[in-house]
Structures are given as C-alpha cells and as structure tokens.
CSV table of C-alpha atoms and ligand atoms in Angstrom, one decimal:
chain,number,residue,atom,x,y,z
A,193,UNK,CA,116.3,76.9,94.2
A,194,UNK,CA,113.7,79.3,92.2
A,195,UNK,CA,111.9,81.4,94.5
A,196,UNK,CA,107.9,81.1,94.0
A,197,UNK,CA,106.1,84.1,92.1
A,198,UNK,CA,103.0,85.4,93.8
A,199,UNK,CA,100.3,83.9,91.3
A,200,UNK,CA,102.1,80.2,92.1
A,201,UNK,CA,100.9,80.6,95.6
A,202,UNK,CA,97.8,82.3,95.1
A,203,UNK,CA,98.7,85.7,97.1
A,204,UNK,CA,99.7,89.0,96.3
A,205,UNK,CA,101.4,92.4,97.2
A,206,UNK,CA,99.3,95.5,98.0
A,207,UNK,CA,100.2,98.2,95.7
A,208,UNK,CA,99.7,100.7,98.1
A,209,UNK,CA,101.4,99.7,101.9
A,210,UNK,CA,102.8,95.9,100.4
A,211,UNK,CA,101.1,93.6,102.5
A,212,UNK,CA,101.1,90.1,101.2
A,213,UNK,CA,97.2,89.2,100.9
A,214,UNK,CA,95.8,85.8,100.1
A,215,UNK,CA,94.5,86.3,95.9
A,216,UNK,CA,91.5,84.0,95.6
A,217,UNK,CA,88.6,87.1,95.5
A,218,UNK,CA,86.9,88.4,92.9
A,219,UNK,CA,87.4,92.2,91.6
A,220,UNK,CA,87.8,94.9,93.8
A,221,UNK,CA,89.0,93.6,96.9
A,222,UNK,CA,90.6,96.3,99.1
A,223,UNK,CA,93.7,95.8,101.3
A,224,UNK,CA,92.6,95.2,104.8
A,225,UNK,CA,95.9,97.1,106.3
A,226,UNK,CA,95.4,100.8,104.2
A,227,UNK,CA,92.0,99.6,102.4
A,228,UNK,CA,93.4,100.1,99.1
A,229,UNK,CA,92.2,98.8,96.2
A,230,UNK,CA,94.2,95.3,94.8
A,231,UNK,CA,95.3,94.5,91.9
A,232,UNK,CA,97.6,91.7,89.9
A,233,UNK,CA,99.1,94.3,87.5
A,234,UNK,CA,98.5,98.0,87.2
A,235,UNK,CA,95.9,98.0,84.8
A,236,UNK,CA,96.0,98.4,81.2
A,237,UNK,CA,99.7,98.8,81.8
A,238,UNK,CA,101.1,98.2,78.2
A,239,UNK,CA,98.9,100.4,76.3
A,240,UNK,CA,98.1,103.4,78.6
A,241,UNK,CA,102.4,103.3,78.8
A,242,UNK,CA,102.8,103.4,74.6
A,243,UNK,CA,100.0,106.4,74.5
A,244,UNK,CA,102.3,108.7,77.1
A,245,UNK,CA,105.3,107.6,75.3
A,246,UNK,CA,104.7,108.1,71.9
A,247,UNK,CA,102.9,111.8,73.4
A,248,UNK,CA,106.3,112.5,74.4
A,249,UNK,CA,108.6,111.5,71.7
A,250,UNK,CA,106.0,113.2,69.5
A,251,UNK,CA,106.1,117.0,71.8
A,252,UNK,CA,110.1,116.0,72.2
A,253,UNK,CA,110.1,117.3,68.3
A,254,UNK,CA,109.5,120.9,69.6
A,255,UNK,CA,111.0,120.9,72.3
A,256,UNK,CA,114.2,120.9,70.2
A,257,UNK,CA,113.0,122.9,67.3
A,258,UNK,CA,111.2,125.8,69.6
A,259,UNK,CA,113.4,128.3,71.1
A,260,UNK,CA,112.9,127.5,75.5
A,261,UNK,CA,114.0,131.1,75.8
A,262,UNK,CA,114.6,134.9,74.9
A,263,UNK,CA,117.8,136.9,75.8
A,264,UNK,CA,117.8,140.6,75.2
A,265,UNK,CA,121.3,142.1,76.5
A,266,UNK,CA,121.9,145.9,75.9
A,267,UNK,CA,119.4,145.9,72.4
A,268,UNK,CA,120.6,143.0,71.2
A,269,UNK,CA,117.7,140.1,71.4
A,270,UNK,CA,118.6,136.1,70.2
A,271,UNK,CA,116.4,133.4,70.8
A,272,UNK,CA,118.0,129.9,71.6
A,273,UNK,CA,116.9,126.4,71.6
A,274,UNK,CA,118.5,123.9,73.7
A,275,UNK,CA,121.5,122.6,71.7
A,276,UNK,CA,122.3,126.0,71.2
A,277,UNK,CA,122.6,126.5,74.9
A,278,UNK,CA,124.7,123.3,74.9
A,279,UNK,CA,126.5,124.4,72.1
A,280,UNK,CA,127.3,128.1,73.6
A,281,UNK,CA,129.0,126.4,76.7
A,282,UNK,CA,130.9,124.0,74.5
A,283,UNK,CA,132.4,127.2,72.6
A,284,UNK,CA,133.0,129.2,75.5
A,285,UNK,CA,134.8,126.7,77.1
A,286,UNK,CA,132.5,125.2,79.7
A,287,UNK,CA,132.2,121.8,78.5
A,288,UNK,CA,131.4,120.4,82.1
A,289,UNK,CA,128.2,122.2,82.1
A,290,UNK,CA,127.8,121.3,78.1
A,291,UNK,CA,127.9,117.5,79.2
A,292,UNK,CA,125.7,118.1,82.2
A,293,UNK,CA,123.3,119.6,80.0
A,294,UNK,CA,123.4,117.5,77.5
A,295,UNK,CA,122.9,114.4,79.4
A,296,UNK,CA,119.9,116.1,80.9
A,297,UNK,CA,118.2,117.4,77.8
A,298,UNK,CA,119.1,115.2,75.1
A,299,UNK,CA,120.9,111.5,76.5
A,300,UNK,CA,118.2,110.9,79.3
A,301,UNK,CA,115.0,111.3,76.9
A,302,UNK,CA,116.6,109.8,74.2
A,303,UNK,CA,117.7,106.3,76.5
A,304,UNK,CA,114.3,106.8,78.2
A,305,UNK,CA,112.3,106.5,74.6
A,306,UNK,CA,114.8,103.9,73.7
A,307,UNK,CA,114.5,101.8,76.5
A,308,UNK,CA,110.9,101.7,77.0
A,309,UNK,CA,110.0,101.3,74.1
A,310,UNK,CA,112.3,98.4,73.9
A,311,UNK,CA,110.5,97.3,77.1
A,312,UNK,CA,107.2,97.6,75.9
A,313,UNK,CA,107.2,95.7,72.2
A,314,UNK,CA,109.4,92.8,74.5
A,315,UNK,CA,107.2,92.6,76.9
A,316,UNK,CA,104.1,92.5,74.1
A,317,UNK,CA,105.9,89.5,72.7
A,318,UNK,CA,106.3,87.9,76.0
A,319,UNK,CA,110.3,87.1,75.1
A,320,UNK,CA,111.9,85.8,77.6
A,321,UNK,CA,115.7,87.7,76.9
A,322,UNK,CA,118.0,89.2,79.0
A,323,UNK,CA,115.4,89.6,82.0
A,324,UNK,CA,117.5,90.3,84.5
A,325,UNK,CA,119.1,93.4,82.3
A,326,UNK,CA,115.6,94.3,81.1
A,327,UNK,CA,114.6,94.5,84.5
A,328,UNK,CA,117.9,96.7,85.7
A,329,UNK,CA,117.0,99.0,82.4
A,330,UNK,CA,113.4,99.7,84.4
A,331,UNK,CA,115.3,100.8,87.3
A,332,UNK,CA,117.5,102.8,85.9
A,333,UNK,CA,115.1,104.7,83.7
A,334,UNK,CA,113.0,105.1,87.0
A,335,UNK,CA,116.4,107.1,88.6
A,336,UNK,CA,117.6,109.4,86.2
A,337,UNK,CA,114.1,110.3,84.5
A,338,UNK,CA,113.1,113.3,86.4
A,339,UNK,CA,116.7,114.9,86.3
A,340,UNK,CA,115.5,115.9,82.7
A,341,UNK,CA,113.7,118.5,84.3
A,342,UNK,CA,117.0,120.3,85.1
A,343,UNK,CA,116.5,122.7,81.8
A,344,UNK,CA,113.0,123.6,82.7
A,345,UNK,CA,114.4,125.0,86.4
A,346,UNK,CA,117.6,126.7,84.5
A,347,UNK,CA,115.1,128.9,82.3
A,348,UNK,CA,113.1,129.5,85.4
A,349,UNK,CA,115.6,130.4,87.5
A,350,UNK,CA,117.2,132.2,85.0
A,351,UNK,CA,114.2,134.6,83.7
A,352,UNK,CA,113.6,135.4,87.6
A,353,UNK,CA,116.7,136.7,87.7
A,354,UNK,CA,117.6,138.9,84.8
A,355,UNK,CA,114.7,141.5,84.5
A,356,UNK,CA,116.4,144.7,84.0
A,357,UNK,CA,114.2,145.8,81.6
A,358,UNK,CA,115.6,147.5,78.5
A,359,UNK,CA,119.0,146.9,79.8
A,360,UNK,CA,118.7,142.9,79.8
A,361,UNK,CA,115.8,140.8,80.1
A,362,UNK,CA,115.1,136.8,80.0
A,363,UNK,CA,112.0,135.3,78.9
A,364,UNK,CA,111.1,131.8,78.6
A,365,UNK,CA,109.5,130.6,75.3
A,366,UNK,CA,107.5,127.3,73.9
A,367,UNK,CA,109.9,125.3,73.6
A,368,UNK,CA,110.8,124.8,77.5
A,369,UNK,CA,106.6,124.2,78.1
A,370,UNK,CA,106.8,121.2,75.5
A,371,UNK,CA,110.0,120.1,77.3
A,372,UNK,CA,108.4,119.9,80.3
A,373,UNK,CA,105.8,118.2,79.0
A,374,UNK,CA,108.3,115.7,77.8
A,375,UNK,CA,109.6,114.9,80.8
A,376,UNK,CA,106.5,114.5,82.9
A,377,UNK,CA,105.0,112.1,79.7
A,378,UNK,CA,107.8,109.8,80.1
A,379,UNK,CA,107.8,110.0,84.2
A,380,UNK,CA,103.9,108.6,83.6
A,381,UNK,CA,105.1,106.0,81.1
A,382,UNK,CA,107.8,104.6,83.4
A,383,UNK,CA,105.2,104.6,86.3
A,384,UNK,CA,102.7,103.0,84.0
A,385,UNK,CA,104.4,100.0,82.8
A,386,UNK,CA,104.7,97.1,84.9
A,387,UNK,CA,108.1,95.5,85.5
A,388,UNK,CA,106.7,92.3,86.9
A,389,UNK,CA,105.5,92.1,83.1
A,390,UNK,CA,108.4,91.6,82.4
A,391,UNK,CA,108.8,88.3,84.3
A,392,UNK,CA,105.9,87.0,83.4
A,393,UNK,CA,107.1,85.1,80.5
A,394,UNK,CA,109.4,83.3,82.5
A,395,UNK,CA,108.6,79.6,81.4
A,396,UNK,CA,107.2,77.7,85.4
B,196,UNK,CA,80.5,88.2,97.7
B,197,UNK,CA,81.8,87.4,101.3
B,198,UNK,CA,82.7,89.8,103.6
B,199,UNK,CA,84.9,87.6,105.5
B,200,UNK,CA,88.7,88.8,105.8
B,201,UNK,CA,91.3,88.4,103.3
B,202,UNK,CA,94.2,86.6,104.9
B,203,UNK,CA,97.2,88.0,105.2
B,204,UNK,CA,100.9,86.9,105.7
B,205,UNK,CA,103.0,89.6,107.4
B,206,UNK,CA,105.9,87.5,107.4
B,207,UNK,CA,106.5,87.4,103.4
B,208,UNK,CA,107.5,89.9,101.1
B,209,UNK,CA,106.8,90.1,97.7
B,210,UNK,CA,109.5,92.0,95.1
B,211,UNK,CA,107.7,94.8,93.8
B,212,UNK,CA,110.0,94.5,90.5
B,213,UNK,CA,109.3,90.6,89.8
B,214,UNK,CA,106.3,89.3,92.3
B,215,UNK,CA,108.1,86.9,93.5
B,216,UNK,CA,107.5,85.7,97.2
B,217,UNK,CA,110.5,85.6,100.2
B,218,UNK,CA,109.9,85.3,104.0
B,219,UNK,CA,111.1,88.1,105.6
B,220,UNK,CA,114.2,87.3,107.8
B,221,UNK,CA,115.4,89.8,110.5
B,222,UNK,CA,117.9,92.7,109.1
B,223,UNK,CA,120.5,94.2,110.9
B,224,UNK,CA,120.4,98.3,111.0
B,225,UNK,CA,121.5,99.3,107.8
B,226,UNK,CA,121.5,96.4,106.0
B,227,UNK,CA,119.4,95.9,102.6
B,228,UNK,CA,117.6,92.6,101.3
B,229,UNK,CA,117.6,91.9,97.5
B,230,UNK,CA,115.7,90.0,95.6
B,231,UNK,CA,117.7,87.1,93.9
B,232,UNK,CA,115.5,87.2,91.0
B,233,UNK,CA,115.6,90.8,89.3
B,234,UNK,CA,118.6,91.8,92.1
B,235,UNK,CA,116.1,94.8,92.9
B,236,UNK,CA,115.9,96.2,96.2
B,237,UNK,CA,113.2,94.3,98.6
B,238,UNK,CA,113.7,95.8,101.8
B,239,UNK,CA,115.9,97.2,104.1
B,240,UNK,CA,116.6,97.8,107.8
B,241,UNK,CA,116.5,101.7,108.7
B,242,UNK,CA,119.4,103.1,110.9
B,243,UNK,CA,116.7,105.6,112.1
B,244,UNK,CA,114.0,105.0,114.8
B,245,UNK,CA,111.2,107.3,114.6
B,246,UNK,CA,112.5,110.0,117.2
B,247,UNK,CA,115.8,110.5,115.2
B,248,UNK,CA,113.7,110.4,112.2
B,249,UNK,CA,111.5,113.1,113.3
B,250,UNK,CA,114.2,115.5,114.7
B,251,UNK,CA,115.4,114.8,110.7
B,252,UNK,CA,112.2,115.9,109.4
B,253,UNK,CA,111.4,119.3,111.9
B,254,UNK,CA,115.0,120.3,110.6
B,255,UNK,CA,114.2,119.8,106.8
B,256,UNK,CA,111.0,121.9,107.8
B,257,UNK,CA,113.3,124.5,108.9
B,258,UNK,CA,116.0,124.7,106.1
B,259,UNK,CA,112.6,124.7,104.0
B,260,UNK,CA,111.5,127.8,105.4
B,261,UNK,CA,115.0,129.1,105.0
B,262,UNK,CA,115.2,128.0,101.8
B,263,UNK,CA,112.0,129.7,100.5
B,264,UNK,CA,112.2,133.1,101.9
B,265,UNK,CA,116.1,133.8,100.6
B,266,UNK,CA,117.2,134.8,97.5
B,267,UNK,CA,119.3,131.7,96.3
B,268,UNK,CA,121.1,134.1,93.6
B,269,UNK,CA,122.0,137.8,93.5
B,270,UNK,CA,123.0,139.6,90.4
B,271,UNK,CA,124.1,142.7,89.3
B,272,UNK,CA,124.9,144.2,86.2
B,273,UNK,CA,125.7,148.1,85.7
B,274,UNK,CA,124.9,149.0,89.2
B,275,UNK,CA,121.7,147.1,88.8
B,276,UNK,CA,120.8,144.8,91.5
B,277,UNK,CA,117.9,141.7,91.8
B,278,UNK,CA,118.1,138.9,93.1
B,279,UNK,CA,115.6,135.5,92.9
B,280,UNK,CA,114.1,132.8,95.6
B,281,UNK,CA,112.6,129.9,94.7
B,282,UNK,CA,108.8,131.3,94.3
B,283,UNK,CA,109.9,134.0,91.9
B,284,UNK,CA,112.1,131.5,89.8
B,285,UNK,CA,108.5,129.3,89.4
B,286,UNK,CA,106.5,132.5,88.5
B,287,UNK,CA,108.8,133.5,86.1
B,288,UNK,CA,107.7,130.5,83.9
B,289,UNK,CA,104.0,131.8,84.7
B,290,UNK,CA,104.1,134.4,81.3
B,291,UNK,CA,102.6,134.2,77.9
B,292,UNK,CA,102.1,130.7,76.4
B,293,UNK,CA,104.2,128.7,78.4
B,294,UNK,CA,102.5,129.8,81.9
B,295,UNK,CA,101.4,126.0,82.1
B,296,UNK,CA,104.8,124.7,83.2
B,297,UNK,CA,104.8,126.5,86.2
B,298,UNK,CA,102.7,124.8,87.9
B,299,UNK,CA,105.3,121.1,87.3
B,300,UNK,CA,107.7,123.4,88.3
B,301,UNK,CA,106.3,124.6,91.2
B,302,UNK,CA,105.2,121.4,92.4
B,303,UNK,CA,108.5,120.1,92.0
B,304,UNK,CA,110.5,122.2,93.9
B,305,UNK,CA,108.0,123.7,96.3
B,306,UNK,CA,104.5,121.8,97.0
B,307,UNK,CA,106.0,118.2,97.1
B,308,UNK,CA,108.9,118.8,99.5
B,309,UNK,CA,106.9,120.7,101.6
B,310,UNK,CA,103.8,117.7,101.9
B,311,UNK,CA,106.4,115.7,101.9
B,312,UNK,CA,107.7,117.2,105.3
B,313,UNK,CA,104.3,117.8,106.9
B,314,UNK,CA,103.2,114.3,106.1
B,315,UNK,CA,106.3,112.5,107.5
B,316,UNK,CA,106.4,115.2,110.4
B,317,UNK,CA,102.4,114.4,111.5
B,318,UNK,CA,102.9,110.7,110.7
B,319,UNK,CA,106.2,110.5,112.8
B,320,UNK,CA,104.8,112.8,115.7
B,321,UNK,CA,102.1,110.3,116.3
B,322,UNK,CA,104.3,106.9,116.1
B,323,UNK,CA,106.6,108.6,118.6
B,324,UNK,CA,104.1,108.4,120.9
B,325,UNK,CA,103.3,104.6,119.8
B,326,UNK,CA,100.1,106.1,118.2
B,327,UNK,CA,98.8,105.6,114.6
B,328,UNK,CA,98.1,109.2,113.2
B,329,UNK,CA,94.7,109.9,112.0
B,330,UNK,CA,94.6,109.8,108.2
B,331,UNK,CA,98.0,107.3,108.4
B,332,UNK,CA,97.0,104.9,105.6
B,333,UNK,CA,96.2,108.1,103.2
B,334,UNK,CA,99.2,110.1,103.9
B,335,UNK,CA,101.5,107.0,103.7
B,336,UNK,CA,99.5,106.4,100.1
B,337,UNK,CA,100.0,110.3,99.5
B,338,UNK,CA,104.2,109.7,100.5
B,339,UNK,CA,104.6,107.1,98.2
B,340,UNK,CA,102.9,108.9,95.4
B,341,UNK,CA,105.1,112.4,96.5
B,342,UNK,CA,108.5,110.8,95.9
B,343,UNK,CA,109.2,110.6,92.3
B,344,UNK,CA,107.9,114.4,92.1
B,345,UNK,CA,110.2,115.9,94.4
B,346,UNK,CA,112.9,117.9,92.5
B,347,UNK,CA,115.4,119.3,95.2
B,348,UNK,CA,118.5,118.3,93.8
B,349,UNK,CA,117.8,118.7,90.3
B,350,UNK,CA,117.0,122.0,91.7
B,351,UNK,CA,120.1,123.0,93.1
B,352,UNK,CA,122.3,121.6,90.0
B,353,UNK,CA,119.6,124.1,88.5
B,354,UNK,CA,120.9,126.7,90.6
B,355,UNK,CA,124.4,125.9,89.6
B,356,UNK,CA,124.2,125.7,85.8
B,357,UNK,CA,122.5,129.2,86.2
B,358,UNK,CA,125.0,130.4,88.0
B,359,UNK,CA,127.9,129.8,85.6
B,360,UNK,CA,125.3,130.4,82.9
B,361,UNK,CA,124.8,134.3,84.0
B,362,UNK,CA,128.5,134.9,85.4
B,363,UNK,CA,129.5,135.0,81.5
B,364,UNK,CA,127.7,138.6,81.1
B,365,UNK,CA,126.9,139.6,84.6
B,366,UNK,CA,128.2,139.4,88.2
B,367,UNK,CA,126.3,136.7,90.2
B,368,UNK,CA,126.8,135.3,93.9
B,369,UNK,CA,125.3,132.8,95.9
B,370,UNK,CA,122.4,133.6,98.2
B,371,UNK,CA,121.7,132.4,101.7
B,372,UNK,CA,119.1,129.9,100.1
B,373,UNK,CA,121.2,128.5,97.4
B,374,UNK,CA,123.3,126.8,100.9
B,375,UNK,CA,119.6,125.4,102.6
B,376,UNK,CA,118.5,124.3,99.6
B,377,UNK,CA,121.9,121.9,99.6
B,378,UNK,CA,121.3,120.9,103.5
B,379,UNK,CA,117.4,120.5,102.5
B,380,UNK,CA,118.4,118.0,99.8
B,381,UNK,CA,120.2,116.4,102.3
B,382,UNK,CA,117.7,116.2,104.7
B,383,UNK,CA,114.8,115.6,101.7
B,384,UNK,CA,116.9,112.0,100.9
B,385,UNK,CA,117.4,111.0,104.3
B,386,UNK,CA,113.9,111.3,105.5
B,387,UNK,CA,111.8,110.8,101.9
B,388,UNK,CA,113.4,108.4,100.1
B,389,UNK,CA,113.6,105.1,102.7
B,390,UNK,CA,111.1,102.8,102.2
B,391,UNK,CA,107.4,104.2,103.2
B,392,UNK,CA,106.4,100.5,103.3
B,393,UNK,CA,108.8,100.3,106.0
B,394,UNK,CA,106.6,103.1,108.1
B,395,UNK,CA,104.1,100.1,108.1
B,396,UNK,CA,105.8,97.6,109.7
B,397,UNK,CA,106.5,100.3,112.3
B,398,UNK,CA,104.0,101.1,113.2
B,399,UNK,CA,102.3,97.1,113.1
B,400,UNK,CA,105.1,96.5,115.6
B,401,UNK,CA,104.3,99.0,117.6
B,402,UNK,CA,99.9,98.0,117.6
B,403,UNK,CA,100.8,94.8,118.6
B,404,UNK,CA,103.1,95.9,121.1
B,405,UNK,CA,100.6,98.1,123.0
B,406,UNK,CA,97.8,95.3,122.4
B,407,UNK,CA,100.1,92.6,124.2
C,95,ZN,ZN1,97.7,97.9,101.7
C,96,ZN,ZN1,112.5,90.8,92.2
C-alpha cells in the first residue's frame, strides 16, 4: 500500500513546528500552533538554489587559486593554498590528516556541487529516476556540508596562535574568506531546494 | 477571507523529505519512525524527559563557559610562550581583507551554541514546570533555524588538525578548553540535535493535561 501525499488529501505540514493543517485557504495562512506562515514548497525553491550554487562553484575558483594563509618562520615567509597544505602533510608523512583535509576542502564541495546540481536539472525535468537514492543524496549532502568549514577554523585557530612577531607569525589570506564563502553558498543551496520536489513527479 | 480556524490533525505526520501523510502510532523510548517512502527519518521517541533534558542543557552551559575562557592550545617556540581560546582564534580572521569571515566563524563556534543553550535552557525551565515559556513558538522557530550553524565538532577536529599542523615546527599541548570543548560537543548533540518538533508535542501534552 502507497501512503497518501499531502496535496491528495488536501493538508499540509507547517514548516516551522510540523503541524498537519487542513490546505484549502488562500495565500498567507499562518499556522495556528506557532503562527507561522504556510507554505506547499519553500518558494522559488529551484531557482533561488541554482543562483547560490553557481555563486559558489564560481568563488570555489579562488578559493583554490588564493593562498588562505601566510607563514613567516625565522625570515623565511611562503604563502600556501589549500592543496599545498594537503600536499605538505602528504610529504611529511601525515597522510591521515592529508585525507581529513582533503575530504573537507576538496571531496565535500566537489560531491556537494555535483549532487545538487544533479538534483536540481532532475528535478527541473520532473524525472522520475532513482527517487529514493535522489532523495538519500539530499540527506547526505545536508550532513557532511558544514564540515567543509573545518579549513576556515584550522587558519583561525592557527593565526591566533603563532604571533611571535619577527620570530614566526601566521596570517590568513583571501583565499580562506572565498572559502568560507563557499561553504556557507552551498549550506543556503541545500536549505533552499526542496526535497519533496523531488517526489513530485511521482506518477498518482 | 474567513477568519475561522484552520483544522488541524495532531494525530498525522507528514515526512518533511517527501510530504507524504502517516498517523502517528505510539513509539517506545528510543525508538525512531521512518518514512517508507524516501526511508527518511519522521519521528522519534526521546529517551529524555524535560528534567533530564534540562540538567543536560545547564551542564552544556557550563562546559561552555569553560570552554570559552581557556586556552584550548599552548605553544611555545624558543622560550616563547602564547596560547589561544576560542574568541582569539575568531578574531584572528578579523585582519585585512578577509576580516568578513569572522563573523561565520564566530557564529559558528561561539553565538549559535551558546543561543542554542539559552533557548533550550529558558524553553525547558518553563515546560518543567508544565508551563509554556513566553516567546516558545519564536525560540523553537529560532532552534530549528540554529542547528545547521552550529560548528562544535568541526571545531574540535579544527583543534586537532592544528595541533599536529604546529607540532611539526613548534612545541604545542592541549589546553583545558580543547577537553570542554569535546564534553560540550557531547552535550551540544545530545540536547540540539533531537527533533525541536518533538518540544511541540511536549509541551501540547502537557496544555491539555493541565486543561483536563
Ligand atoms: Zn506551526
Ligand atoms: Zn518521506
């Protein structure tokens, strides 16, 4: 037996607190458990998700190219980018940090751009493949997304700490603010599009 | 139009994931409901009542003062000594052009947890005493808009990477913070990430209890 979707029997959830609420108002009906505003689908779902993930794919460009930070060590100054930080702990050994670090920085934007994109143009042609995986992908995308944001804290914590003036000193450069940007862009995609979407190609 | 009610039906559930509809059906503690459909998460049955569930979130707001006033690292190079908590790590991102990222970064590790804490710990104080806070339906709204933000853990593999990152040039140990920040990510996923619709239902049960 097919369980019945919302619009079949003319209710829906509250976005805000998840009451089920009878749907036969017009606009702008509030919720009257936390009086917030209802709504089918979050609005404008599709294309306000494609504008904050094509701003981050495009600021993901320097965020690779920019050096995220300066290191000055008894005169000598180097500025690295992030797969150069990956790339020191590969040579010197570390290579569970070089994986951790790479997953962060490089394998969990590039599967988030992947997979909502992927999302997006199969939801715009209402296809009805692989739902139930195209529905897991959302999930997982919104559980790994924000730990991304690990390099961002690593320069931080890092600069905060190393300030010996001409002796050694850490500074954090462009790169890491376009990196960050990055990572919140595609937080605000993932929370923009609408898995229910998704399902609502599903032939009744 | 009509200002008549909406009706409601607090005996279904609707999948956020798929919008489909379910009755709800009586959980044991512990156990979680999943939607047959998209096999997402619908509901699930808290081991916690709201007592144990406070006492969980006035310790978080403890290991969160502890965790903000020690250093979480301390290095030392040539004789040279500093050390960094978790307001100087955010303010070091607050130089030159990139000064706009520490504010995310703030947020994530600072501001969010601790709203996070206060909100739970004012909404749970009042449904203790079978009372709906003041402001409940915004700071429930304010909760579920809080979680994705908050950064703890990420934080403290942070911590971690720069640890080992630093110890190749430089002597570096562990500060008092680096171990409440572990115990406040603990805490911080036991008390923040359940279900804040859940808090709803609560407290429902417990308005129509004191009305009967
Ligand atoms: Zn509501
Ligand atoms: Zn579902």
């Amino acid at each position: 037996m097919i369980s019945p979707r919302a619009a079949q029997l003319k209710v829906m959830a509250c976005p805000a607190c998840g009451l089920v609420v009878e749907d036969g108002q017009p606009e702008a009906a509030r919720c009257p458990r936390c009086s917030a505003r209802l709504t089918r689908r979050r609005p404008n779902s599709v294309a306000r998700a494609w504008a904050l993930l094509i701003a981050g794919m495009i600021f993901y460009i320097p965020a690779n190219l920019l050096p995220v930070m300066h290191t000055s060590l008894l005169g000598r100054a180097s500025d690295s980018t992030i797969l150069q930080g990956v790339v020191e702990f590969w040579l010197a050994g570390s290579y569970g940090i070089a994986l951790v670090i790479f997953v962060a920085s490089v394998a969990v934007p590039c599967s988030k751009f992947l997979i909502l994109g992927l999302l997006l143009v199969t939801t715009q042609r209402r296809s009805t493949w692989a739902m139930r995986e195209r529905a897991r992908l959302y999930r997982l995308v919104e559980v790994v997304g924000y730990w991304s944001m690990l390099d961002v804290l690593v320069v931080a914590i890092v600069a905060a700490l190393v300030k010996f003036q001409s002796l050694s000193d850490i500074e954090p450069r462009t790169g890491i603010l376009f990196f960050g940007l990055v990572v919140i862009l595609t937080m605000l995609a993932a929370m923009q599009f609408d898995p229910r979407l998704i399902w609502d190609s599903e032939p009744t | 139009m009509s200002d008549g009610e909406l009706r409601t039906f607090p005996h279904w559930v609707i999948c956020e994931h798929c919008d489909s509809v379910y009755r709800r059906i009586a959980l044991q503690a512990g156990q979680a409901a999943r939607c047959p459909r998209c096999l997402a998460p619908l509901y699930r049955a808290s081991r916690l009542d709201a007592q144990r569930w406070l006492a969980l979130t006035i310790a978080a707001g403890i290991v969160f003062l502890i965790a903000n006033l020690c250093p979480l690292v301390r290095i030392s190079l040539q004789g040279l000594h500093n050390e960094a908590t978790l307001w100087q790590s955010a303010a070091a991102l607050a130089q030159g052009p990139v000064a706009l990222i520490a504010l995310p970064a703030a947020l994530s590790i600072i501001v969010v947890p601790f709203l996070q804490i206060v909100l739970l710990g004012w909404v749970l104080a009042f449904a203790c005493r079978r009372r709906r806070a003041p402001g409940f339906a915004p700071a429930l709204r304010l909760l579920g808009l809080l979680r994705p933000w908050s950064m703890v853990e990420v934080c403290l593999l942070g911590i971690l990477v720069a640890i080992i990152k630093l110890s190749g040039f430089l002597e570096v140990a562990p500060g008092p913070g680096i171990w409440a920040m572990a115990v406040l990510m603990v805490l911080i996923t036991l008390i923040a990430n359940r279900d804040v619709h859940w808090l709803w239902e609560m407290v429902d049960d417990v308005a129509a209890g004191a009305a009967a």
